[in-house]
Amino acid sequence: MKKNYKTISIMFFLLMSFLMLSAGESKQETLKFERIKELEVSNITGRINITGWDKDFVEVTYTKKAQYEDDLEDIDVDIDQRGDALHIVTDLPWRCKKCEVDYDIFVPEKFNLIEAKTVTGSVDVQKIHFVDEITTHSTTGSINAEISARIIEANVVTGSIKLYIQDIPKDGEITAEAVTGGIKIYAPADLSADVDASAVTGGVDIDYEFNKVRVKKRSKIRGTIGNGDVMCNLSTVTGSIYLGTK
């Protein structure tokens, strides 16, 4: 009986040790920045969430995560305000196990520029009523955005792209590129655009009426919707493309 009890105790200890290691360590900090019109975020491993709000300042919350507490101190988050531009850069030590940084950033609903890039992780942008230019990139991860903007660019290597475009001016540009992953663009019903959409392996579905069609194949469509005001370039190697209304 004592032997069984000892065995159970050892197994329980090992299990708790495993769970503690799996949970890892974390450290969070929130910072406030005023008079910001441009935001650039560069991450390595971890998600980036950017949300518009009705306040006139930027709030940045970053959460460092690592398997061991000592590794948290080696994770560097460099935040630099230069005039009305805020630059955020993540540096992870090469020896750090399971290290990552998650960002939750709130910005004014009207903004000049947003650039968000991560290597491994998702990029999510919500409730941005207008930004002049937004660029998002993920090497391995998805991009989701609900925005109104003049220039919209989304790029992934392995992952999906989903954009909900509330409004885009006549001189606007939409660019979405993926290597392995699908692209879905939901745009206003009155979209006026010159469209170039191609998928090497996969189909292209454009849910708009074209005034002029230059190329129409299962995997490639080129044509003009309305007056062709907005330049819309969509491409993926492995995956499908959809452009339509909600």
PDB file of C-alpha atoms in Angstrom:
ATOM      1  CA  MET A   1       0.000   0.000   0.000  1.00  0.00           C
ATOM      2  CA  LYS A   2       2.829   2.369   0.919  1.00  0.00           C
ATOM      3  CA  LYS A   3       4.551   1.546  -2.365  1.00  0.00           C
ATOM      4  CA  ASN A   4       1.420   2.383  -4.332  1.00  0.00           C
ATOM      5  CA  TYR A   5       0.989   5.614  -2.388  1.00  0.00           C
ATOM      6  CA  LYS A   6       4.598   6.580  -3.108  1.00  0.00           C
ATOM      7  CA  THR A   7       4.146   5.809  -6.808  1.00  0.00           C
ATOM      8  CA  ILE A   8       0.984   7.910  -6.973  1.00  0.00           C
ATOM      9  CA  SER A   9       2.732  10.791  -5.177  1.00  0.00           C
ATOM     10  CA  ILE A  10       5.619  10.739  -7.641  1.00  0.00           C
ATOM     11  CA  MET A  11       3.255  10.661 -10.597  1.00  0.00           C
ATOM     12  CA  PHE A  12       1.262  13.566  -9.148  1.00  0.00           C
ATOM     13  CA  PHE A  13       4.452  15.586  -8.624  1.00  0.00           C
ATOM     14  CA  LEU A  14       5.604  14.929 -12.175  1.00  0.00           C
ATOM     15  CA  LEU A  15       2.198  15.872 -13.549  1.00  0.00           C
ATOM     16  CA  MET A  16       2.112  19.158 -11.637  1.00  0.00           C
ATOM     17  CA  SER A  17       5.659  19.952 -12.752  1.00  0.00           C
ATOM     18  CA  PHE A  18       4.679  19.321 -16.371  1.00  0.00           C
ATOM     19  CA  LEU A  19       1.601  21.529 -16.069  1.00  0.00           C
ATOM     20  CA  MET A  20       3.625  24.340 -14.520  1.00  0.00           C
ATOM     21  CA  LEU A  21       6.186  24.157 -17.317  1.00  0.00           C
ATOM     22  CA  SER A  22       3.443  24.025 -19.926  1.00  0.00           C
ATOM     23  CA  ALA A  23       1.725  27.073 -18.471  1.00  0.00           C
ATOM     24  CA  GLY A  24       4.998  28.967 -18.505  1.00  0.00           C
ATOM     25  CA  GLU A  25       5.576  32.499 -17.233  1.00  0.00           C
ATOM     26  CA  SER A  26       4.173  35.839 -18.385  1.00  0.00           C
ATOM     27  CA  LYS A  27       4.627  39.550 -17.744  1.00  0.00           C
ATOM     28  CA  GLN A  28       2.297  42.335 -18.892  1.00  0.00           C
ATOM     29  CA  GLU A  29       2.719  46.100 -19.208  1.00  0.00           C
ATOM     30  CA  THR A  30       0.406  48.874 -20.450  1.00  0.00           C
ATOM     31  CA  LEU A  31       1.675  52.206 -21.796  1.00  0.00           C
ATOM     32  CA  LYS A  32      -0.068  55.356 -23.037  1.00  0.00           C
ATOM     33  CA  PHE A  33       1.099  57.638 -25.869  1.00  0.00           C
ATOM     34  CA  GLU A  34      -0.402  60.951 -26.978  1.00  0.00           C
ATOM     35  CA  ARG A  35      -0.397  62.827 -30.307  1.00  0.00           C
ATOM     36  CA  ILE A  36       0.271  59.677 -32.349  1.00  0.00           C
ATOM     37  CA  LYS A  37      -0.776  59.496 -36.019  1.00  0.00           C
ATOM     38  CA  GLU A  38       1.392  56.626 -37.259  1.00  0.00           C
ATOM     39  CA  LEU A  39       1.979  53.160 -35.796  1.00  0.00           C
ATOM     40  CA  GLU A  40       4.536  50.536 -36.811  1.00  0.00           C
ATOM     41  CA  VAL A  41       4.665  47.192 -34.991  1.00  0.00           C
ATOM     42  CA  SER A  42       7.224  44.487 -35.753  1.00  0.00           C
ATOM     43  CA  ASN A  43       6.793  41.183 -33.922  1.00  0.00           C
ATOM     44  CA  ILE A  44       8.476  37.785 -34.203  1.00  0.00           C
ATOM     45  CA  THR A  45       6.306  35.251 -32.388  1.00  0.00           C
ATOM     46  CA  GLY A  46       2.908  36.288 -31.097  1.00  0.00           C
ATOM     47  CA  ARG A  47      -0.281  38.005 -32.170  1.00  0.00           C
ATOM     48  CA  ILE A  48      -0.966  41.665 -32.908  1.00  0.00           C
ATOM     49  CA  ASN A  49      -4.440  43.040 -32.152  1.00  0.00           C
ATOM     50  CA  ILE A  50      -5.169  46.655 -33.135  1.00  0.00           C
ATOM     51  CA  THR A  51      -8.538  48.196 -32.287  1.00  0.00           C
ATOM     52  CA  GLY A  52      -9.923  51.655 -32.946  1.00  0.00           C
ATOM     53  CA  TRP A  53     -11.587  53.588 -30.141  1.00  0.00           C
ATOM     54  CA  ASP A  54     -13.082  57.031 -29.506  1.00  0.00           C
ATOM     55  CA  LYS A  55     -10.124  58.343 -27.488  1.00  0.00           C
ATOM     56  CA  ASP A  56      -7.364  60.597 -28.817  1.00  0.00           C
ATOM     57  CA  PHE A  57      -4.383  58.615 -27.527  1.00  0.00           C
ATOM     58  CA  VAL A  58      -2.732  55.267 -28.204  1.00  0.00           C
ATOM     59  CA  GLU A  59      -2.659  52.561 -25.553  1.00  0.00           C
ATOM     60  CA  VAL A  60      -0.232  49.660 -25.905  1.00  0.00           C
ATOM     61  CA  THR A  61      -0.464  46.518 -23.804  1.00  0.00           C
ATOM     62  CA  TYR A  62       2.168  43.878 -24.426  1.00  0.00           C
ATOM     63  CA  THR A  63       2.401  40.495 -22.760  1.00  0.00           C
ATOM     64  CA  LYS A  64       5.713  38.667 -22.663  1.00  0.00           C
ATOM     65  CA  LYS A  65       5.504  34.892 -22.445  1.00  0.00           C
ATOM     66  CA  ALA A  66       8.215  32.298 -21.862  1.00  0.00           C
ATOM     67  CA  GLN A  67       8.634  28.821 -20.453  1.00  0.00           C
ATOM     68  CA  TYR A  68      10.950  30.051 -17.697  1.00  0.00           C
ATOM     69  CA  GLU A  69      10.828  33.256 -15.660  1.00  0.00           C
ATOM     70  CA  ASP A  70      14.476  34.110 -16.343  1.00  0.00           C
ATOM     71  CA  ASP A  71      13.768  34.208 -20.073  1.00  0.00           C
ATOM     72  CA  LEU A  72      11.193  36.982 -19.628  1.00  0.00           C
ATOM     73  CA  GLU A  73      13.961  39.457 -18.811  1.00  0.00           C
ATOM     74  CA  ASP A  74      15.729  38.602 -22.065  1.00  0.00           C
ATOM     75  CA  ILE A  75      12.687  39.444 -24.196  1.00  0.00           C
ATOM     76  CA  ASP A  76      13.121  43.014 -25.401  1.00  0.00           C
ATOM     77  CA  VAL A  77      10.234  45.260 -26.455  1.00  0.00           C
ATOM     78  CA  ASP A  78      11.606  48.509 -27.862  1.00  0.00           C
ATOM     79  CA  ILE A  79       8.993  51.298 -28.057  1.00  0.00           C
ATOM     80  CA  ASP A  80      10.151  54.577 -29.576  1.00  0.00           C
ATOM     81  CA  GLN A  81       8.039  57.686 -30.148  1.00  0.00           C
ATOM     82  CA  ARG A  82       9.404  59.964 -32.858  1.00  0.00           C
ATOM     83  CA  GLY A  83       7.183  62.971 -33.308  1.00  0.00           C
ATOM     84  CA  ASP A  84       3.723  61.656 -34.186  1.00  0.00           C
ATOM     85  CA  ALA A  85       5.035  58.168 -35.069  1.00  0.00           C
ATOM     86  CA  LEU A  86       5.215  55.209 -32.684  1.00  0.00           C
ATOM     87  CA  HIS A  87       7.639  52.384 -33.505  1.00  0.00           C
ATOM     88  CA  ILE A  88       7.452  49.047 -31.677  1.00  0.00           C
ATOM     89  CA  VAL A  89      10.052  46.324 -32.258  1.00  0.00           C
ATOM     90  CA  THR A  90      10.272  42.890 -30.619  1.00  0.00           C
ATOM     91  CA  ASP A  91      13.565  41.107 -30.015  1.00  0.00           C
ATOM     92  CA  LEU A  92      13.553  37.481 -28.851  1.00  0.00           C
ATOM     93  CA  PRO A  93      16.808  35.792 -27.757  1.00  0.00           C
ATOM     94  CA  TRP A  94      17.655  32.777 -29.888  1.00  0.00           C
ATOM     95  CA  ARG A  95      18.035  30.472 -26.870  1.00  0.00           C
ATOM     96  CA  CYS A  96      14.670  31.432 -25.383  1.00  0.00           C
ATOM     97  CA  LYS A  97      12.222  28.510 -25.235  1.00  0.00           C
ATOM     98  CA  LYS A  98       8.585  29.135 -26.127  1.00  0.00           C
ATOM     99  CA  CYS A  99       9.108  32.890 -26.048  1.00  0.00           C
ATOM    100  CA  GLU A 100       6.512  35.197 -27.569  1.00  0.00           C
ATOM    101  CA  VAL A 101       4.952  38.624 -27.205  1.00  0.00           C
ATOM    102  CA  ASP A 102       1.269  39.437 -27.688  1.00  0.00           C
ATOM    103  CA  TYR A 103       0.185  43.003 -28.442  1.00  0.00           C
ATOM    104  CA  ASP A 104      -3.190  44.602 -27.738  1.00  0.00           C
ATOM    105  CA  ILE A 105      -3.151  48.147 -29.094  1.00  0.00           C
ATOM    106  CA  PHE A 106      -5.897  50.776 -29.106  1.00  0.00           C
ATOM    107  CA  VAL A 107      -5.627  53.690 -31.534  1.00  0.00           C
ATOM    108  CA  PRO A 108      -7.904  56.620 -32.474  1.00  0.00           C
ATOM    109  CA  GLU A 109     -10.562  55.606 -35.000  1.00  0.00           C
ATOM    110  CA  LYS A 110      -9.079  58.025 -37.552  1.00  0.00           C
ATOM    111  CA  PHE A 111      -5.379  57.473 -38.154  1.00  0.00           C
ATOM    112  CA  ASN A 112      -2.719  58.158 -40.780  1.00  0.00           C
ATOM    113  CA  LEU A 113      -0.732  54.933 -41.019  1.00  0.00           C
ATOM    114  CA  ILE A 114      -0.731  51.444 -39.539  1.00  0.00           C
ATOM    115  CA  GLU A 115       1.959  48.867 -40.277  1.00  0.00           C
ATOM    116  CA  ALA A 116       1.770  45.551 -38.413  1.00  0.00           C
ATOM    117  CA  LYS A 117       4.095  42.635 -39.113  1.00  0.00           C
ATOM    118  CA  THR A 118       4.717  39.339 -37.331  1.00  0.00           C
ATOM    119  CA  VAL A 119       6.586  36.193 -38.323  1.00  0.00           C
ATOM    120  CA  THR A 120       4.544  33.602 -36.430  1.00  0.00           C
ATOM    121  CA  GLY A 121       1.149  34.780 -35.267  1.00  0.00           C
ATOM    122  CA  SER A 122      -2.048  36.469 -36.345  1.00  0.00           C
ATOM    123  CA  VAL A 123      -2.760  40.117 -37.138  1.00  0.00           C
ATOM    124  CA  ASP A 124      -6.216  41.414 -36.261  1.00  0.00           C
ATOM    125  CA  VAL A 125      -7.419  44.976 -36.957  1.00  0.00           C
ATOM    126  CA  GLN A 126     -10.899  46.126 -35.927  1.00  0.00           C
ATOM    127  CA  LYS A 127     -13.062  49.268 -35.753  1.00  0.00           C
ATOM    128  CA  ILE A 128     -10.728  51.545 -37.694  1.00  0.00           C
ATOM    129  CA  HIS A 129     -13.086  54.120 -39.233  1.00  0.00           C
ATOM    130  CA  PHE A 130     -10.437  55.600 -41.467  1.00  0.00           C
ATOM    131  CA  VAL A 131      -6.714  55.216 -41.957  1.00  0.00           C
ATOM    132  CA  ASP A 132      -4.836  56.554 -44.960  1.00  0.00           C
ATOM    133  CA  GLU A 133      -2.636  53.474 -45.315  1.00  0.00           C
ATOM    134  CA  ILE A 134      -2.568  50.081 -43.610  1.00  0.00           C
ATOM    135  CA  THR A 135      -0.038  47.301 -44.215  1.00  0.00           C
ATOM    136  CA  THR A 136      -0.273  43.894 -42.537  1.00  0.00           C
ATOM    137  CA  HIS A 137       2.046  40.905 -42.872  1.00  0.00           C
ATOM    138  CA  SER A 138       2.344  37.464 -41.308  1.00  0.00           C
ATOM    139  CA  THR A 139       4.692  34.705 -42.386  1.00  0.00           C
ATOM    140  CA  THR A 140       2.739  31.991 -40.575  1.00  0.00           C
ATOM    141  CA  GLY A 141      -0.657  33.144 -39.386  1.00  0.00           C
ATOM    142  CA  SER A 142      -3.904  34.754 -40.446  1.00  0.00           C
ATOM    143  CA  ILE A 143      -4.841  38.367 -41.151  1.00  0.00           C
ATOM    144  CA  ASN A 144      -8.295  39.679 -40.284  1.00  0.00           C
ATOM    145  CA  ALA A 145      -9.274  43.326 -40.639  1.00  0.00           C
ATOM    146  CA  GLU A 146     -12.416  45.440 -40.467  1.00  0.00           C
ATOM    147  CA  ILE A 147     -11.437  48.849 -41.777  1.00  0.00           C
ATOM    148  CA  SER A 148     -12.004  51.918 -43.899  1.00  0.00           C
ATOM    149  CA  ALA A 149      -8.812  52.989 -45.637  1.00  0.00           C
ATOM    150  CA  ARG A 150      -7.317  54.438 -48.804  1.00  0.00           C
ATOM    151  CA  ILE A 151      -4.447  51.986 -49.252  1.00  0.00           C
ATOM    152  CA  ILE A 152      -4.903  48.440 -47.929  1.00  0.00           C
ATOM    153  CA  GLU A 153      -2.172  45.804 -48.155  1.00  0.00           C
ATOM    154  CA  ALA A 154      -2.234  42.313 -46.636  1.00  0.00           C
ATOM    155  CA  ASN A 155       0.405  39.652 -47.170  1.00  0.00           C
ATOM    156  CA  VAL A 156       0.803  36.134 -45.768  1.00  0.00           C
ATOM    157  CA  VAL A 157       3.017  33.190 -46.646  1.00  0.00           C
ATOM    158  CA  THR A 158       1.069  30.452 -44.864  1.00  0.00           C
ATOM    159  CA  GLY A 159      -2.325  31.555 -43.637  1.00  0.00           C
ATOM    160  CA  SER A 160      -5.588  33.165 -44.656  1.00  0.00           C
ATOM    161  CA  ILE A 161      -6.584  36.767 -45.363  1.00  0.00           C
ATOM    162  CA  LYS A 162     -10.030  38.122 -44.568  1.00  0.00           C
ATOM    163  CA  LEU A 163     -10.780  41.822 -45.063  1.00  0.00           C
ATOM    164  CA  TYR A 164     -14.042  43.605 -44.299  1.00  0.00           C
ATOM    165  CA  ILE A 165     -13.735  46.934 -46.092  1.00  0.00           C
ATOM    166  CA  GLN A 166     -16.315  49.434 -44.870  1.00  0.00           C
ATOM    167  CA  ASP A 167     -15.301  52.215 -47.249  1.00  0.00           C
ATOM    168  CA  ILE A 168     -12.505  53.042 -49.675  1.00  0.00           C
ATOM    169  CA  PRO A 169     -12.071  56.285 -51.690  1.00  0.00           C
ATOM    170  CA  LYS A 170     -11.878  56.385 -55.482  1.00  0.00           C
ATOM    171  CA  ASP A 171      -8.091  56.708 -55.481  1.00  0.00           C
ATOM    172  CA  GLY A 172      -7.758  53.683 -53.194  1.00  0.00           C
ATOM    173  CA  GLU A 173      -5.726  50.500 -53.581  1.00  0.00           C
ATOM    174  CA  ILE A 174      -6.381  46.959 -52.336  1.00  0.00           C
ATOM    175  CA  THR A 175      -3.558  44.408 -52.402  1.00  0.00           C
ATOM    176  CA  ALA A 176      -3.860  40.939 -50.872  1.00  0.00           C
ATOM    177  CA  GLU A 177      -1.251  38.243 -51.492  1.00  0.00           C
ATOM    178  CA  ALA A 178      -0.886  34.719 -50.100  1.00  0.00           C
ATOM    179  CA  VAL A 179       1.358  31.777 -50.919  1.00  0.00           C
ATOM    180  CA  THR A 180      -0.569  29.042 -49.127  1.00  0.00           C
ATOM    181  CA  GLY A 181      -3.987  30.220 -48.043  1.00  0.00           C
ATOM    182  CA  GLY A 182      -7.286  31.677 -49.140  1.00  0.00           C
ATOM    183  CA  ILE A 183      -8.289  35.314 -49.593  1.00  0.00           C
ATOM    184  CA  LYS A 184     -11.722  36.731 -48.821  1.00  0.00           C
ATOM    185  CA  ILE A 185     -12.506  40.393 -49.429  1.00  0.00           C
ATOM    186  CA  TYR A 186     -15.867  41.835 -48.417  1.00  0.00           C
ATOM    187  CA  ALA A 187     -16.310  45.310 -49.916  1.00  0.00           C
ATOM    188  CA  PRO A 188     -19.124  47.886 -50.337  1.00  0.00           C
ATOM    189  CA  ALA A 189     -21.874  47.101 -52.847  1.00  0.00           C
ATOM    190  CA  ASP A 190     -20.984  50.208 -54.869  1.00  0.00           C
ATOM    191  CA  LEU A 191     -17.329  49.209 -55.275  1.00  0.00           C
ATOM    192  CA  SER A 192     -15.770  50.690 -58.418  1.00  0.00           C
ATOM    193  CA  ALA A 193     -12.530  48.858 -59.129  1.00  0.00           C
ATOM    194  CA  ASP A 194     -10.086  47.541 -61.683  1.00  0.00           C
ATOM    195  CA  VAL A 195      -9.605  43.925 -60.595  1.00  0.00           C
ATOM    196  CA  ASP A 196      -6.702  41.558 -61.225  1.00  0.00           C
ATOM    197  CA  ALA A 197      -7.260  38.295 -59.319  1.00  0.00           C
ATOM    198  CA  SER A 198      -5.369  35.038 -59.819  1.00  0.00           C
ATOM    199  CA  ALA A 199      -4.968  31.709 -58.021  1.00  0.00           C
ATOM    200  CA  VAL A 200      -2.468  29.130 -59.274  1.00  0.00           C
ATOM    201  CA  THR A 201      -4.207  26.246 -57.489  1.00  0.00           C
ATOM    202  CA  GLY A 202      -7.746  27.236 -56.613  1.00  0.00           C
ATOM    203  CA  GLY A 203     -10.695  29.186 -57.925  1.00  0.00           C
ATOM    204  CA  VAL A 204     -11.531  32.877 -58.211  1.00  0.00           C
ATOM    205  CA  ASP A 205     -15.053  34.060 -57.393  1.00  0.00           C
ATOM    206  CA  ILE A 206     -15.978  37.711 -57.976  1.00  0.00           C
ATOM    207  CA  ASP A 207     -19.507  38.526 -56.819  1.00  0.00           C
ATOM    208  CA  TYR A 208     -19.820  41.796 -58.764  1.00  0.00           C
ATOM    209  CA  GLU A 209     -20.998  42.647 -62.258  1.00  0.00           C
ATOM    210  CA  PHE A 210     -18.189  43.628 -64.599  1.00  0.00           C
ATOM    211  CA  ASN A 211     -18.528  46.456 -67.087  1.00  0.00           C
ATOM    212  CA  LYS A 212     -15.547  45.061 -68.937  1.00  0.00           C
ATOM    213  CA  VAL A 213     -13.870  41.650 -68.719  1.00  0.00           C
ATOM    214  CA  ARG A 214     -10.363  41.212 -70.139  1.00  0.00           C
ATOM    215  CA  VAL A 215      -9.630  37.710 -68.801  1.00  0.00           C
ATOM    216  CA  LYS A 216     -12.100  35.253 -67.281  1.00  0.00           C
ATOM    217  CA  LYS A 217     -10.922  31.794 -66.250  1.00  0.00           C
ATOM    218  CA  ARG A 218     -11.522  29.577 -63.253  1.00  0.00           C
ATOM    219  CA  SER A 219      -8.229  30.643 -61.713  1.00  0.00           C
ATOM    220  CA  LYS A 220      -7.875  34.162 -63.117  1.00  0.00           C
ATOM    221  CA  ILE A 221     -10.149  37.167 -63.618  1.00  0.00           C
ATOM    222  CA  ARG A 222      -9.226  40.597 -64.913  1.00  0.00           C
ATOM    223  CA  GLY A 223     -11.823  43.235 -65.486  1.00  0.00           C
ATOM    224  CA  THR A 224     -13.480  46.504 -64.519  1.00  0.00           C
ATOM    225  CA  ILE A 225     -16.252  46.955 -61.972  1.00  0.00           C
ATOM    226  CA  GLY A 226     -18.059  50.275 -62.329  1.00  0.00           C
ATOM    227  CA  ASN A 227     -15.621  52.965 -63.444  1.00  0.00           C
ATOM    228  CA  GLY A 228     -12.570  51.042 -62.238  1.00  0.00           C
ATOM    229  CA  ASP A 229     -11.524  53.681 -59.703  1.00  0.00           C
ATOM    230  CA  VAL A 230      -9.903  51.445 -57.060  1.00  0.00           C
ATOM    231  CA  MET A 231      -6.916  49.293 -57.992  1.00  0.00           C
ATOM    232  CA  CYS A 232      -7.571  45.770 -56.656  1.00  0.00           C
ATOM    233  CA  ASN A 233      -4.832  43.117 -56.939  1.00  0.00           C
ATOM    234  CA  LEU A 234      -5.454  39.707 -55.371  1.00  0.00           C
ATOM    235  CA  SER A 235      -3.222  36.659 -55.735  1.00  0.00           C
ATOM    236  CA  THR A 236      -2.563  33.301 -54.093  1.00  0.00           C
ATOM    237  CA  VAL A 237      -0.595  30.237 -55.102  1.00  0.00           C
ATOM    238  CA  THR A 238      -2.517  27.568 -53.191  1.00  0.00           C
ATOM    239  CA  GLY A 239      -5.991  28.668 -52.163  1.00  0.00           C
ATOM    240  CA  SER A 240      -9.138  30.344 -53.415  1.00  0.00           C
ATOM    241  CA  ILE A 241     -10.120  34.004 -53.826  1.00  0.00           C
ATOM    242  CA  TYR A 242     -13.471  35.632 -53.122  1.00  0.00           C
ATOM    243  CA  LEU A 243     -14.405  39.275 -53.680  1.00  0.00           C
ATOM    244  CA  GLY A 244     -17.950  40.345 -52.906  1.00  0.00           C
ATOM    245  CA  THR A 245     -20.317  42.091 -50.539  1.00  0.00           C
ATOM    246  CA  LYS A 246     -21.148  40.953 -47.023  1.00  0.00           C
TER     247      LYS A 246
END
